[in-house]
CSV table of C-alpha atoms and ligand atoms in Angstrom, one decimal:
chain,number,residue,atom,x,y,z
A,29,UNK,CA,-0.1,0.2,0.1
A,30,UNK,CA,1.2,3.7,-0.6
A,31,UNK,CA,1.8,5.8,2.2
A,32,UNK,CA,-1.0,8.6,2.4
A,33,UNK,CA,-0.3,12.2,3.5
A,34,UNK,CA,-4.4,12.6,4.0
A,35,UNK,CA,-5.2,9.3,5.5
A,36,UNK,CA,-2.2,9.7,7.7
A,37,UNK,CA,-3.8,13.3,8.9
A,38,UNK,CA,-7.3,11.8,9.7
A,39,UNK,CA,-6.3,8.7,11.0
A,40,UNK,CA,-5.6,8.5,14.9
A,41,UNK,CA,-3.5,5.8,16.7
A,42,UNK,CA,-5.0,2.6,17.3
A,43,UNK,CA,-5.5,2.5,20.9
A,44,UNK,CA,-7.9,6.2,20.5
A,45,UNK,CA,-10.0,5.0,17.6
A,46,UNK,CA,-11.9,2.6,15.6
A,47,UNK,CA,-10.5,0.6,13.3
A,48,UNK,CA,-12.1,0.9,9.6
A,49,UNK,CA,-11.7,-2.2,7.1
A,50,UNK,CA,-11.1,-2.8,3.8
A,51,UNK,CA,-14.1,-3.4,2.4
A,52,UNK,CA,-12.2,-5.7,-0.3
A,53,UNK,CA,-9.4,-7.1,1.8
A,54,UNK,CA,-10.9,-6.5,5.5
A,55,UNK,CA,-7.6,-5.0,6.6
A,56,UNK,CA,-7.3,-2.3,8.9
A,57,UNK,CA,-7.3,1.0,6.5
A,58,UNK,CA,-6.9,3.1,9.4
A,59,UNK,CA,-8.2,4.6,12.6
A,60,UNK,CA,-11.3,7.2,12.8
A,61,UNK,CA,-11.5,9.2,15.9
A,62,UNK,CA,-14.7,8.3,17.9
A,63,UNK,CA,-16.0,11.9,18.4
A,64,UNK,CA,-18.7,12.2,21.0
A,65,UNK,CA,-21.9,14.6,21.5
A,66,UNK,CA,-19.0,16.2,24.0
A,67,UNK,CA,-17.2,16.9,20.4
A,68,UNK,CA,-20.5,18.3,18.9
A,69,UNK,CA,-21.3,20.9,21.4
A,70,UNK,CA,-17.6,22.2,20.7
A,71,UNK,CA,-18.4,21.7,16.8
A,72,UNK,CA,-21.3,23.9,17.0
A,73,UNK,CA,-19.6,26.5,19.2
A,74,UNK,CA,-17.0,27.2,16.7
A,75,UNK,CA,-19.4,27.0,14.3
A,76,UNK,CA,-21.7,29.6,15.1
A,77,UNK,CA,-19.0,31.8,16.2
A,78,UNK,CA,-17.6,31.9,12.7
A,79,UNK,CA,-20.2,31.9,11.1
A,80,UNK,CA,-20.7,36.0,10.9
A,81,UNK,CA,-17.2,36.3,9.5
A,82,UNK,CA,-17.8,34.0,6.9
A,83,UNK,CA,-21.2,35.8,6.0
A,84,UNK,CA,-20.0,38.9,6.1
A,85,UNK,CA,-16.7,37.6,2.9
A,86,UNK,CA,-19.8,37.8,0.1
A,87,UNK,CA,-20.4,35.7,-2.5
A,88,UNK,CA,-17.6,36.1,-4.4
A,89,UNK,CA,-14.8,35.7,-1.8
A,90,UNK,CA,-16.4,32.5,-1.0
A,91,UNK,CA,-17.0,31.3,-4.2
A,92,UNK,CA,-13.1,31.8,-4.6
A,93,UNK,CA,-12.4,29.8,-2.0
A,94,UNK,CA,-14.6,27.3,-2.8
A,95,UNK,CA,-13.1,26.9,-6.5
A,96,UNK,CA,-9.0,26.7,-4.5
A,97,UNK,CA,-11.2,23.5,-2.7
A,98,UNK,CA,-11.9,22.1,-5.8
A,99,UNK,CA,-8.7,22.3,-7.3
A,100,UNK,CA,-7.3,20.8,-4.2
A,101,UNK,CA,-9.6,17.5,-4.3
A,102,UNK,CA,-7.8,17.8,-8.2
A,103,UNK,CA,-4.3,17.9,-7.3
A,104,UNK,CA,-5.3,15.0,-4.6
A,105,UNK,CA,-7.8,13.1,-6.5
A,106,UNK,CA,-5.6,10.0,-6.9
A,107,UNK,CA,-4.8,9.5,-2.6
A,108,UNK,CA,-8.4,10.5,-2.1
A,109,UNK,CA,-9.9,8.1,-4.8
A,110,UNK,CA,-7.6,5.4,-3.3
A,111,UNK,CA,-8.8,5.6,0.4
A,112,UNK,CA,-12.0,6.0,-0.9
A,113,UNK,CA,-11.7,2.5,-3.2
A,114,UNK,CA,-10.5,1.2,0.5
A,115,UNK,CA,-12.9,2.1,2.6
A,116,UNK,CA,-15.9,1.8,0.4
A,117,UNK,CA,-14.8,-0.7,-2.1
A,118,UNK,CA,-15.8,0.6,-4.9
A,119,UNK,CA,-13.0,-0.1,-7.9
A,120,UNK,CA,-11.0,3.3,-9.0
A,121,UNK,CA,-11.9,2.0,-12.6
A,122,UNK,CA,-15.3,2.8,-14.1
A,123,UNK,CA,-18.0,5.1,-12.8
A,124,UNK,CA,-16.8,4.6,-9.3
A,125,UNK,CA,-13.7,5.9,-7.2
A,126,UNK,CA,-12.1,8.1,-9.6
A,127,UNK,CA,-15.4,8.9,-10.9
A,128,UNK,CA,-16.6,10.3,-7.3
A,129,UNK,CA,-13.8,12.3,-6.8
A,130,UNK,CA,-14.0,14.2,-10.0
A,131,UNK,CA,-17.8,14.9,-9.1
A,132,UNK,CA,-16.5,16.1,-6.2
A,133,UNK,CA,-14.4,18.5,-7.0
A,134,UNK,CA,-17.4,19.4,-9.6
A,135,UNK,CA,-19.9,20.0,-7.2
A,136,UNK,CA,-18.1,21.9,-5.1
A,137,UNK,CA,-17.3,24.2,-8.6
A,138,UNK,CA,-21.0,24.0,-9.3
A,139,UNK,CA,-21.5,25.8,-5.9
A,140,UNK,CA,-19.1,27.9,-5.9
A,141,UNK,CA,-19.9,29.7,-9.5
A,142,UNK,CA,-23.8,28.8,-9.8
A,143,UNK,CA,-25.3,32.6,-10.0
A,144,UNK,CA,-28.0,33.2,-7.4
A,145,UNK,CA,-29.1,37.1,-7.9
A,146,UNK,CA,-32.0,38.7,-6.0
A,147,UNK,CA,-35.5,38.0,-8.0
A,148,UNK,CA,-38.0,41.1,-8.4
A,149,UNK,CA,-41.2,39.2,-7.7
A,150,UNK,CA,-43.1,42.4,-7.7
A,151,UNK,CA,-42.7,46.3,-9.9
A,152,UNK,CA,-46.1,47.7,-10.6
A,153,UNK,CA,-45.1,51.8,-10.1
A,154,UNK,CA,-46.5,52.3,-6.4
A,155,UNK,CA,-44.1,48.8,-5.1
A,156,UNK,CA,-41.2,46.4,-5.7
A,157,UNK,CA,-40.3,43.9,-4.1
A,158,UNK,CA,-37.6,42.0,-3.9
A,159,UNK,CA,-36.7,37.9,-3.3
A,160,UNK,CA,-33.5,37.7,-1.4
A,161,UNK,CA,-30.9,34.6,-0.6
A,162,UNK,CA,-29.3,34.7,2.8
A,163,UNK,CA,-27.7,32.6,5.0
A,164,UNK,CA,-29.5,30.6,7.8
A,165,UNK,CA,-26.7,30.4,10.1
A,166,UNK,CA,-24.8,26.6,10.9
A,167,UNK,CA,-25.8,23.4,8.6
A,168,UNK,CA,-25.4,19.8,10.3
A,169,UNK,CA,-25.0,17.2,7.7
A,170,UNK,CA,-25.6,14.0,8.1
A,171,UNK,CA,-24.5,11.4,5.2
A,172,UNK,CA,-24.2,7.6,3.9
A,173,UNK,CA,-22.0,5.5,3.2
A,174,UNK,CA,-22.4,4.4,-0.3
A,175,UNK,CA,-21.2,7.9,-2.2
A,176,UNK,CA,-19.4,9.2,0.7
A,177,UNK,CA,-17.0,12.0,-0.4
A,178,UNK,CA,-19.9,13.3,-3.3
A,179,UNK,CA,-22.8,13.2,-0.7
A,180,UNK,CA,-20.8,15.3,1.6
A,181,UNK,CA,-20.0,17.7,-1.0
A,182,UNK,CA,-23.8,18.1,-2.4
A,183,UNK,CA,-24.6,19.2,1.6
A,184,UNK,CA,-21.2,21.4,2.5
A,185,UNK,CA,-20.6,23.0,-0.8
A,186,UNK,CA,-23.7,24.9,-1.7
A,187,UNK,CA,-24.1,25.5,2.6
A,188,UNK,CA,-21.0,27.3,2.6
A,189,UNK,CA,-21.0,29.3,-0.6
A,190,UNK,CA,-24.5,30.5,0.8
A,191,UNK,CA,-22.5,31.9,4.1
A,192,UNK,CA,-23.9,29.0,6.5
A,193,UNK,CA,-20.9,27.3,8.6
A,194,UNK,CA,-21.4,23.5,8.9
A,195,UNK,CA,-20.6,20.4,10.9
A,196,UNK,CA,-20.6,17.6,8.9
A,197,UNK,CA,-21.2,13.5,10.6
A,198,UNK,CA,-20.3,10.7,7.5
A,199,UNK,CA,-21.6,7.4,8.1
A,200,UNK,CA,-19.3,4.8,11.0
A,201,UNK,CA,-18.7,2.8,8.1
A,202,UNK,CA,-16.9,5.5,5.3
A,203,UNK,CA,-15.5,8.3,7.6
A,204,UNK,CA,-11.7,8.6,7.1
A,205,UNK,CA,-12.4,9.2,3.1
A,206,UNK,CA,-15.0,12.2,4.6
A,207,UNK,CA,-12.5,13.7,6.7
A,208,UNK,CA,-9.9,13.7,4.2
A,209,UNK,CA,-12.5,15.3,2.0
A,210,UNK,CA,-12.9,18.1,5.1
A,211,UNK,CA,-8.9,17.3,5.8
A,212,UNK,CA,-8.7,19.6,2.0
A,213,UNK,CA,-11.6,22.1,2.7
A,214,UNK,CA,-10.6,23.4,6.2
A,215,UNK,CA,-7.1,24.3,4.4
A,216,UNK,CA,-8.5,27.1,2.7
A,217,UNK,CA,-11.2,27.5,5.3
A,218,UNK,CA,-11.3,29.8,8.3
A,219,UNK,CA,-11.2,27.9,11.6
A,220,UNK,CA,-14.4,26.5,13.1
A,221,UNK,CA,-15.9,27.3,9.1
A,222,UNK,CA,-16.6,23.3,8.8
A,223,UNK,CA,-15.7,20.7,11.2
A,224,UNK,CA,-16.2,16.9,10.6
A,225,UNK,CA,-17.2,14.4,13.0
A,226,UNK,CA,-16.5,10.7,13.2
A,227,UNK,CA,-19.1,9.4,15.3
A,228,UNK,CA,-22.3,6.9,15.1
A,229,UNK,CA,-26.0,7.3,15.2
A,230,UNK,CA,-26.2,8.6,18.5
A,231,UNK,CA,-23.7,11.7,17.4
A,232,UNK,CA,-26.5,11.8,14.3
A,233,UNK,CA,-29.9,11.9,16.5
A,234,UNK,CA,-28.3,14.2,18.9
A,235,UNK,CA,-27.1,17.0,15.5
A,236,UNK,CA,-30.9,16.6,14.5
A,237,UNK,CA,-32.3,18.2,17.8
A,238,UNK,CA,-29.6,20.5,18.8
A,239,UNK,CA,-31.0,23.7,18.7
A,240,UNK,CA,-27.2,25.4,17.2
A,241,UNK,CA,-28.7,23.7,13.6
A,242,UNK,CA,-30.9,26.3,11.6
A,243,UNK,CA,-31.0,23.4,8.7
A,244,UNK,CA,-30.5,19.5,8.7
A,245,UNK,CA,-28.9,18.3,5.4
A,246,UNK,CA,-29.8,14.7,5.5
A,247,UNK,CA,-29.2,12.1,3.0
A,248,UNK,CA,-29.9,8.0,4.3
A,249,UNK,CA,-32.5,5.5,4.7
A,250,UNK,CA,-36.5,6.8,4.9
A,251,UNK,CA,-36.7,4.9,9.0
A,252,UNK,CA,-33.8,7.5,9.7
A,253,UNK,CA,-35.2,10.5,8.0
A,254,UNK,CA,-38.6,9.9,10.0
A,255,UNK,CA,-36.4,10.3,13.2
A,256,UNK,CA,-34.8,13.2,12.2
A,257,UNK,CA,-38.1,15.1,11.7
A,258,UNK,CA,-39.2,13.7,14.7
A,259,UNK,CA,-36.1,14.5,16.7
A,260,UNK,CA,-36.1,18.4,15.0
A,261,UNK,CA,-39.3,18.8,16.0
A,262,UNK,CA,-37.8,20.8,18.9
A,263,UNK,CA,-35.7,23.1,17.5
A,264,UNK,CA,-37.5,23.7,14.3
A,265,UNK,CA,-34.4,23.6,11.7
A,266,UNK,CA,-35.2,23.4,8.1
A,267,UNK,CA,-34.6,19.8,6.9
A,268,UNK,CA,-33.7,18.8,3.3
A,269,UNK,CA,-34.3,14.6,3.1
A,270,UNK,CA,-32.6,12.8,0.6
A,271,UNK,CA,-34.3,9.2,1.2
A,272,UNK,CA,-34.3,5.4,-0.2
A,273,UNK,CA,-35.5,4.7,-3.5
A,274,UNK,CA,-37.3,1.6,-4.9
A,275,UNK,CA,-36.6,2.9,-8.3
A,276,UNK,CA,-38.8,1.2,-11.3
A,277,UNK,CA,-37.9,1.4,-15.0
A,278,UNK,CA,-40.6,0.4,-17.5
A,279,UNK,CA,-39.2,-1.2,-21.2
A,280,UNK,CA,-41.7,-0.2,-23.6
A,281,UNK,CA,-42.7,-2.4,-26.5
A,282,UNK,CA,-40.4,-1.9,-29.3
A,283,UNK,CA,-37.3,-0.3,-27.2
A,284,UNK,CA,-33.8,-1.0,-29.3
A,285,UNK,CA,-32.6,-3.4,-26.5
A,286,UNK,CA,-28.8,-3.6,-27.6
A,287,UNK,CA,-28.6,-0.2,-28.1
A,288,UNK,CA,-30.0,0.7,-24.5
A,289,UNK,CA,-28.1,-2.2,-23.0
A,290,UNK,CA,-25.4,-0.8,-21.7
A,291,UNK,CA,-26.9,2.3,-19.8
A,292,UNK,CA,-29.8,0.0,-18.7
A,293,UNK,CA,-26.6,-2.3,-17.2
A,294,UNK,CA,-25.2,1.0,-15.7
A,295,UNK,CA,-28.8,1.8,-14.2
A,296,UNK,CA,-29.1,-1.2,-12.3
A,297,UNK,CA,-25.1,-1.3,-11.0
A,298,UNK,CA,-23.4,1.2,-10.9
A,299,UNK,CA,-21.7,1.2,-7.4
A,300,UNK,CA,-22.1,-1.9,-7.4
A,301,UNK,CA,-25.8,-1.4,-7.0
A,302,UNK,CA,-25.3,0.5,-3.5
A,303,UNK,CA,-26.9,4.1,-5.4
A,304,UNK,CA,-29.7,5.8,-3.8
A,305,UNK,CA,-31.3,6.5,-7.3
A,306,UNK,CA,-30.7,3.5,-9.4
A,307,UNK,CA,-33.2,0.7,-11.0
A,308,UNK,CA,-34.2,-1.4,-8.8
A,309,UNK,CA,-37.1,-2.8,-10.2
A,310,UNK,CA,-37.4,-3.7,-14.1
A,311,UNK,CA,-40.7,-3.8,-15.8
A,312,UNK,CA,-40.1,-5.2,-19.2
A,313,UNK,CA,-42.8,-5.8,-21.9
A,314,UNK,CA,-43.4,-9.3,-22.7
A,315,UNK,CA,-42.4,-9.0,-26.2
A,316,UNK,CA,-38.9,-7.7,-24.9
A,317,UNK,CA,-39.1,-9.6,-21.8
A,318,UNK,CA,-36.6,-12.6,-22.6
A,319,UNK,CA,-34.2,-10.6,-24.7
A,320,UNK,CA,-33.9,-7.9,-21.7
A,321,UNK,CA,-33.3,-10.7,-19.6
A,322,UNK,CA,-30.1,-12.5,-21.8
A,323,UNK,CA,-28.8,-9.4,-22.5
A,324,UNK,CA,-28.4,-8.1,-18.5
A,325,UNK,CA,-27.3,-11.2,-17.7
A,326,UNK,CA,-24.6,-11.6,-20.3
A,327,UNK,CA,-23.0,-8.1,-19.2
A,328,UNK,CA,-23.7,-9.8,-15.4
A,329,UNK,CA,-21.9,-12.8,-15.8
A,330,UNK,CA,-18.6,-10.9,-17.7
A,331,UNK,CA,-18.5,-7.4,-16.5
A,332,UNK,CA,-15.1,-7.1,-14.5
A,333,UNK,CA,-15.3,-7.7,-10.7
A,334,UNK,CA,-12.9,-7.9,-7.8
A,335,UNK,CA,-11.1,-5.9,-5.6
A,336,UNK,CA,-10.8,-2.1,-6.2
A,337,UNK,CA,-7.3,-1.5,-6.7
A,338,UNK,CA,-6.7,-4.4,-9.5
A,339,UNK,CA,-7.0,-2.2,-12.7
A,340,UNK,CA,-10.2,-3.1,-14.7
A,341,UNK,CA,-12.4,-4.3,-11.9
A,342,UNK,CA,-15.9,-2.0,-12.4
A,343,UNK,CA,-17.2,-4.0,-9.9
A,344,UNK,CA,-17.1,-4.7,-6.0
A,345,UNK,CA,-17.8,-6.0,-2.6
A,346,UNK,CA,-20.8,-5.0,-0.7
A,347,UNK,CA,-19.4,-2.4,1.6
A,348,UNK,CA,-20.2,-3.6,4.5
A,349,UNK,CA,-21.7,-7.3,6.4
A,350,UNK,CA,-25.6,-5.9,7.2
A,351,UNK,CA,-25.5,-4.8,3.9
A,352,UNK,CA,-24.2,-8.1,2.2
A,353,UNK,CA,-27.2,-9.9,5.1
A,354,UNK,CA,-29.6,-8.1,2.9
A,355,UNK,CA,-28.9,-9.3,-0.6
A,356,UNK,CA,-28.1,-12.5,0.2
A,357,UNK,CA,-31.5,-12.6,1.7
A,358,UNK,CA,-33.7,-11.3,-0.5
A,359,UNK,CA,-31.7,-13.4,-3.9
A,360,UNK,CA,-32.5,-16.3,-1.3
A,361,UNK,CA,-36.2,-15.3,-0.7
A,362,UNK,CA,-36.6,-15.5,-4.4
A,363,UNK,CA,-35.2,-18.7,-5.3
A,364,UNK,CA,-37.2,-20.0,-2.6
A,365,UNK,CA,-40.4,-18.9,-4.6
A,366,UNK,CA,-39.8,-20.3,-8.0
A,367,UNK,CA,-37.8,-17.1,-9.2
A,368,UNK,CA,-35.2,-17.7,-12.0
A,369,UNK,CA,-31.8,-16.8,-11.5
A,370,UNK,CA,-30.6,-15.9,-14.9
A,371,UNK,CA,-26.8,-14.5,-13.4
A,372,UNK,CA,-25.0,-14.6,-9.9
A,373,UNK,CA,-27.5,-15.7,-7.5
A,374,UNK,CA,-24.6,-16.4,-4.8
A,375,UNK,CA,-21.3,-15.3,-3.3
A,376,UNK,CA,-18.2,-14.7,-4.7
A,377,UNK,CA,-16.3,-16.1,-1.7
A,378,UNK,CA,-13.1,-16.5,-3.6
A,379,UNK,CA,-13.0,-12.6,-3.7
A,380,UNK,CA,-13.7,-11.9,-0.2
A,381,UNK,CA,-16.4,-12.0,2.3
A,382,UNK,CA,-18.2,-9.4,0.9
A,383,UNK,CA,-18.2,-10.1,-2.3
A,384,UNK,CA,-21.8,-10.7,-4.4
A,385,UNK,CA,-21.7,-12.0,-8.1
A,386,UNK,CA,-23.8,-9.6,-9.8
A,387,UNK,CA,-27.8,-10.8,-9.9
A,388,UNK,CA,-30.6,-10.9,-12.9
A,389,UNK,CA,-33.6,-12.4,-11.1
A,390,UNK,CA,-36.3,-13.1,-13.7
A,391,UNK,CA,-40.2,-14.5,-13.4
A,392,UNK,CA,-40.8,-12.9,-10.2
A,393,UNK,CA,-43.1,-10.3,-9.1
A,394,UNK,CA,-44.9,-7.8,-6.5
A,395,UNK,CA,-45.1,-9.6,-3.4
A,396,UNK,CA,-42.0,-11.1,-3.7
A,397,UNK,CA,-39.4,-8.9,-0.7
A,398,UNK,CA,-37.1,-8.1,-3.7
A,399,UNK,CA,-39.4,-6.7,-5.6
A,400,UNK,CA,-41.5,-4.4,-2.8
A,401,UNK,CA,-37.9,-3.3,-0.6
A,402,UNK,CA,-34.9,-1.5,-1.9
A,403,UNK,CA,-32.4,-4.2,-1.8
A,404,UNK,CA,-29.6,-1.5,-2.6
A,405,UNK,CA,-27.0,-4.1,-3.9
A,406,UNK,CA,-25.8,-5.7,-7.1
A,407,UNK,CA,-29.1,-7.5,-8.2
A,408,UNK,CA,-32.4,-6.6,-10.2
A,409,UNK,CA,-35.7,-8.3,-10.6
A,410,UNK,CA,-36.6,-8.1,-13.8
A,411,UNK,CA,-40.9,-8.2,-14.0
A,412,UNK,CA,-43.1,-9.1,-17.0
A,413,UNK,CA,-46.3,-6.7,-17.7
A,414,UNK,CA,-47.8,-6.5,-21.0
A,415,UNK,CA,-49.8,-3.3,-20.4
A,416,UNK,CA,-48.2,-0.1,-20.1
A,417,UNK,CA,-51.0,1.3,-18.3
A,418,UNK,CA,-50.7,-1.8,-15.9
A,419,UNK,CA,-46.4,-0.9,-15.8
A,420,UNK,CA,-47.7,2.5,-14.5
A,421,UNK,CA,-49.4,1.3,-12.2
A,422,UNK,CA,-47.3,-1.2,-11.0
A,423,UNK,CA,-44.5,0.9,-10.9
A,424,UNK,CA,-46.2,3.7,-8.7
A,425,UNK,CA,-47.1,1.1,-6.4
A,426,UNK,CA,-44.3,1.7,-3.7
A,427,UNK,CA,-43.9,4.0,-0.8
A,428,UNK,CA,-40.6,5.7,-2.5
A,429,UNK,CA,-40.3,7.8,-4.8
A,430,UNK,CA,-37.0,9.3,-6.2
A,431,UNK,CA,-36.3,8.1,-9.6
A,432,UNK,CA,-38.0,6.5,-12.2
A,433,UNK,CA,-37.0,5.9,-16.1
A,434,UNK,CA,-38.7,4.9,-19.5
A,435,UNK,CA,-36.6,3.2,-22.1
A,436,UNK,CA,-38.3,3.2,-25.9
A,437,UNK,CA,-37.7,3.8,-29.7
A,438,UNK,CA,-40.1,6.8,-29.3
A,439,UNK,CA,-39.0,9.8,-26.9
A,440,UNK,CA,-42.2,10.5,-27.3
A,441,UNK,CA,-44.3,7.9,-25.7
A,442,UNK,CA,-41.5,7.4,-23.1
A,443,UNK,CA,-42.3,11.5,-22.6
A,444,UNK,CA,-46.5,10.4,-21.7
A,445,UNK,CA,-45.3,7.4,-19.6
A,446,UNK,CA,-42.8,9.6,-17.8
A,447,UNK,CA,-45.5,12.1,-16.5
A,448,UNK,CA,-47.5,9.7,-15.4
A,449,UNK,CA,-44.9,8.1,-12.9
A,450,UNK,CA,-44.3,9.2,-9.5
A,451,UNK,CA,-40.8,10.2,-9.2
A,452,UNK,CA,-38.4,13.1,-8.5
A,453,UNK,CA,-36.9,12.6,-11.7
A,454,UNK,CA,-37.6,10.2,-14.3
A,455,UNK,CA,-35.0,9.5,-17.2
A,456,UNK,CA,-35.4,8.7,-20.3
A,457,UNK,CA,-32.9,5.9,-21.7
A,458,UNK,CA,-30.7,6.6,-19.1
A,459,UNK,CA,-31.2,5.9,-15.3
A,460,UNK,CA,-29.1,7.3,-12.2
A,461,UNK,CA,-27.3,10.0,-14.4
A,462,UNK,CA,-26.7,13.6,-12.6
A,463,UNK,CA,-25.8,17.1,-13.1
A,464,UNK,CA,-24.5,19.6,-10.7
A,465,UNK,CA,-26.7,22.2,-12.5
A,466,UNK,CA,-29.7,20.0,-12.8
A,467,UNK,CA,-32.0,19.8,-9.3
A,468,UNK,CA,-32.2,16.5,-7.7
A,469,UNK,CA,-34.7,15.0,-5.4
A,470,UNK,CA,-37.5,12.7,-4.3
A,471,UNK,CA,-41.1,12.3,-3.4
A,472,UNK,CA,-43.1,10.9,-1.2
A,473,UNK,CA,-41.1,8.4,1.2
A,474,UNK,CA,-37.5,9.4,-0.7
A,475,UNK,CA,-38.1,12.7,1.2
A,476,UNK,CA,-38.3,16.4,0.0
A,477,UNK,CA,-36.3,19.4,-0.4
A,478,UNK,CA,-33.7,19.7,-4.1
A,479,UNK,CA,-29.8,19.7,-4.2
A,480,UNK,CA,-28.1,21.3,-7.1
A,481,UNK,CA,-27.9,23.7,-9.1
A,482,UNK,CA,-29.9,27.3,-8.1
A,483,UNK,CA,-32.5,25.5,-6.5
A,484,UNK,CA,-29.8,23.8,-4.1
A,485,UNK,CA,-28.6,27.0,-3.1
A,486,UNK,CA,-32.5,28.3,-2.3
A,487,UNK,CA,-32.6,25.5,0.2
A,488,UNK,CA,-29.9,26.4,2.3
A,489,UNK,CA,-30.8,29.8,2.4
A,490,UNK,CA,-33.1,31.3,4.5
A,491,UNK,CA,-35.4,33.7,1.6
A,492,UNK,CA,-36.1,37.7,2.5
A,493,UNK,CA,-38.2,39.8,0.7
A,494,UNK,CA,-37.4,43.4,1.0
A,495,UNK,CA,-40.1,45.9,0.4
A,496,UNK,CA,-39.9,49.3,-0.7
B,5,NAD,P1,-28.8,5.2,7.5
B,5,NAD,O1,-30.6,5.8,7.7
B,5,NAD,O2,-28.9,3.9,8.1
B,5,NAD,O3,-27.6,6.4,7.9
B,5,NAD,C1,-27.1,7.3,7.5
B,5,NAD,C2,-27.0,8.0,8.6
B,5,NAD,O4,-27.6,8.7,9.6
B,5,NAD,C3,-25.4,7.7,9.3
B,5,NAD,O5,-24.8,8.8,8.8
B,5,NAD,C4,-25.9,7.3,10.5
B,5,NAD,O6,-24.9,7.2,11.3
B,5,NAD,C5,-27.0,8.3,10.8
B,5,NAD,N1,-28.1,8.0,11.5
B,5,NAD,C6,-28.2,7.0,12.1
B,5,NAD,N2,-29.1,6.9,12.8
B,5,NAD,C7,-29.7,8.1,13.0
B,5,NAD,C8,-30.5,9.0,13.9
B,5,NAD,N3,-31.3,8.5,14.9
B,5,NAD,N4,-30.5,10.3,14.1
B,5,NAD,C9,-29.6,10.6,12.7
B,5,NAD,N5,-28.7,10.2,12.3
B,5,NAD,C10,-28.3,8.9,12.6
B,5,NAD,O7,-28.8,5.0,5.8
B,5,NAD,P2,-27.2,4.4,5.0
B,5,NAD,O8,-27.4,2.9,5.4
B,5,NAD,O9,-26.5,5.0,5.2
B,5,NAD,O10,-27.3,4.8,3.8
B,5,NAD,C11,-28.7,3.7,3.1
B,5,NAD,C12,-29.7,4.5,2.4
B,5,NAD,O11,-29.4,5.7,1.9
B,5,NAD,C13,-30.6,3.9,1.5
B,5,NAD,O12,-31.9,3.7,2.1
B,5,NAD,C14,-30.3,5.0,0.2
B,5,NAD,O13,-31.6,5.1,-0.7
B,5,NAD,C15,-30.3,5.8,0.7
B,5,NAD,N6,-29.6,7.4,0.2
B,5,NAD,C16,-30.5,8.1,-0.6
B,5,NAD,C17,-30.0,8.7,-0.9
B,5,NAD,C18,-30.5,10.0,-1.7
B,5,NAD,O14,-29.6,11.0,-2.6
B,5,NAD,N7,-31.8,9.8,-2.0
B,5,NAD,C19,-28.4,9.2,-1.1
B,5,NAD,C20,-27.7,8.0,-0.7
B,5,NAD,C21,-28.4,6.7,-0.3
């Protein structure tokens, strides 16, 4: 293993920290500090005291700082990607660790450079009203383990740009890569402006309840999202909740399966299926059913799976045992119900304890937990339908509403279906592609609030009307 200065800066002595395993090899990557609710008190006090001066700097100065941070992320990209790959499990290659670090720089830059001017909402000759967006104060950010670095940036960068200070708490499964990201950010920021705390759910719960936060940005499961809503009732902190998904895709009759095969595969298997807005249920018209199953199965069997640091691998292990067990349970249940395993269907033990073969499950329908629950791993149930209206009804019949996709040779027809799908984003002939300028968020139990672009900046600011 190459020596890493970023890792050395964030890891603590073994007797003072918690060992963080390499997701692929299970070797210890480093030791994460164990921050407590007392550390949170100190971080909040520092953030609140730093906030007025940070806000007073103005947009241009803060944008310059964020652009310098984006440059610094790029200069340290390989080191950060190696740490992320080891801790999270995602390979360096493919749409994985290097891609995630690139996104961290891109989203930092976008938060810096997206304009957000006051809006004139009324100017009728007798009165003029303008809507301004001013800092909220201090933002608490709580993140998941699947895209830990990129999602931390989604929370931190817009908050800083809008003149807030931030306390971020990464997932206990992936603290080191986020501490390393924060270390890069902190090189450019006044003391107290950004603090990263490495703690578990108890620190997250304390953030939700803390009167020192004006806003909580949360990305994680729907269950934890509900706890945050309840926990923040006392302080009335504003919330952005990016929660779980059970995204459906609908392949319409007449789709050219070959031409969409690659997008379809990565729509499912990006980050080895551990992605909030990845395809989790695929509805395929009966006329194309066997062709789609065979196409996905072939790709699942041939796409390189293995340890993230080995060049060429583009699929990796599950990040943790709990998630591995969920995936194994859902596939086993499907098998017991008589579903057809067209590819994969079990662990890849020869690669390590958390590797699971990319799995395609056919002849399955609603009622099976693999369809009804979020699998969050490298397995896709492919469901047959005969009427498009019926497929839309079934796609909408879950509590989540993060993303959805329509696959078709006829874009007009696909747009008609998209209109009827209940989701924060509907993609046509792609799934899960994101852009820092394009707002992203969920509906129903997938949460509320938008991230990215000007809408994302507004979400971490207080609207203030000035009338004269
Ligand atoms: P999780 O809810 O278990 O944990 C997320 C974070 O919440 C962690 O930092 C955890 O320590 C913290 N936490 C735990 N208990 C808490 C409490 N009581 N109060 C406050 N914080 C608490 O989620 P996870 O397993 O890390 O992530 C997977 C889930 O996240 C999936 O459902 C996935 O779909 C969802 N997700 C959504 C998006 C999105 O943008 N919508 C993105 C990534 C992941």
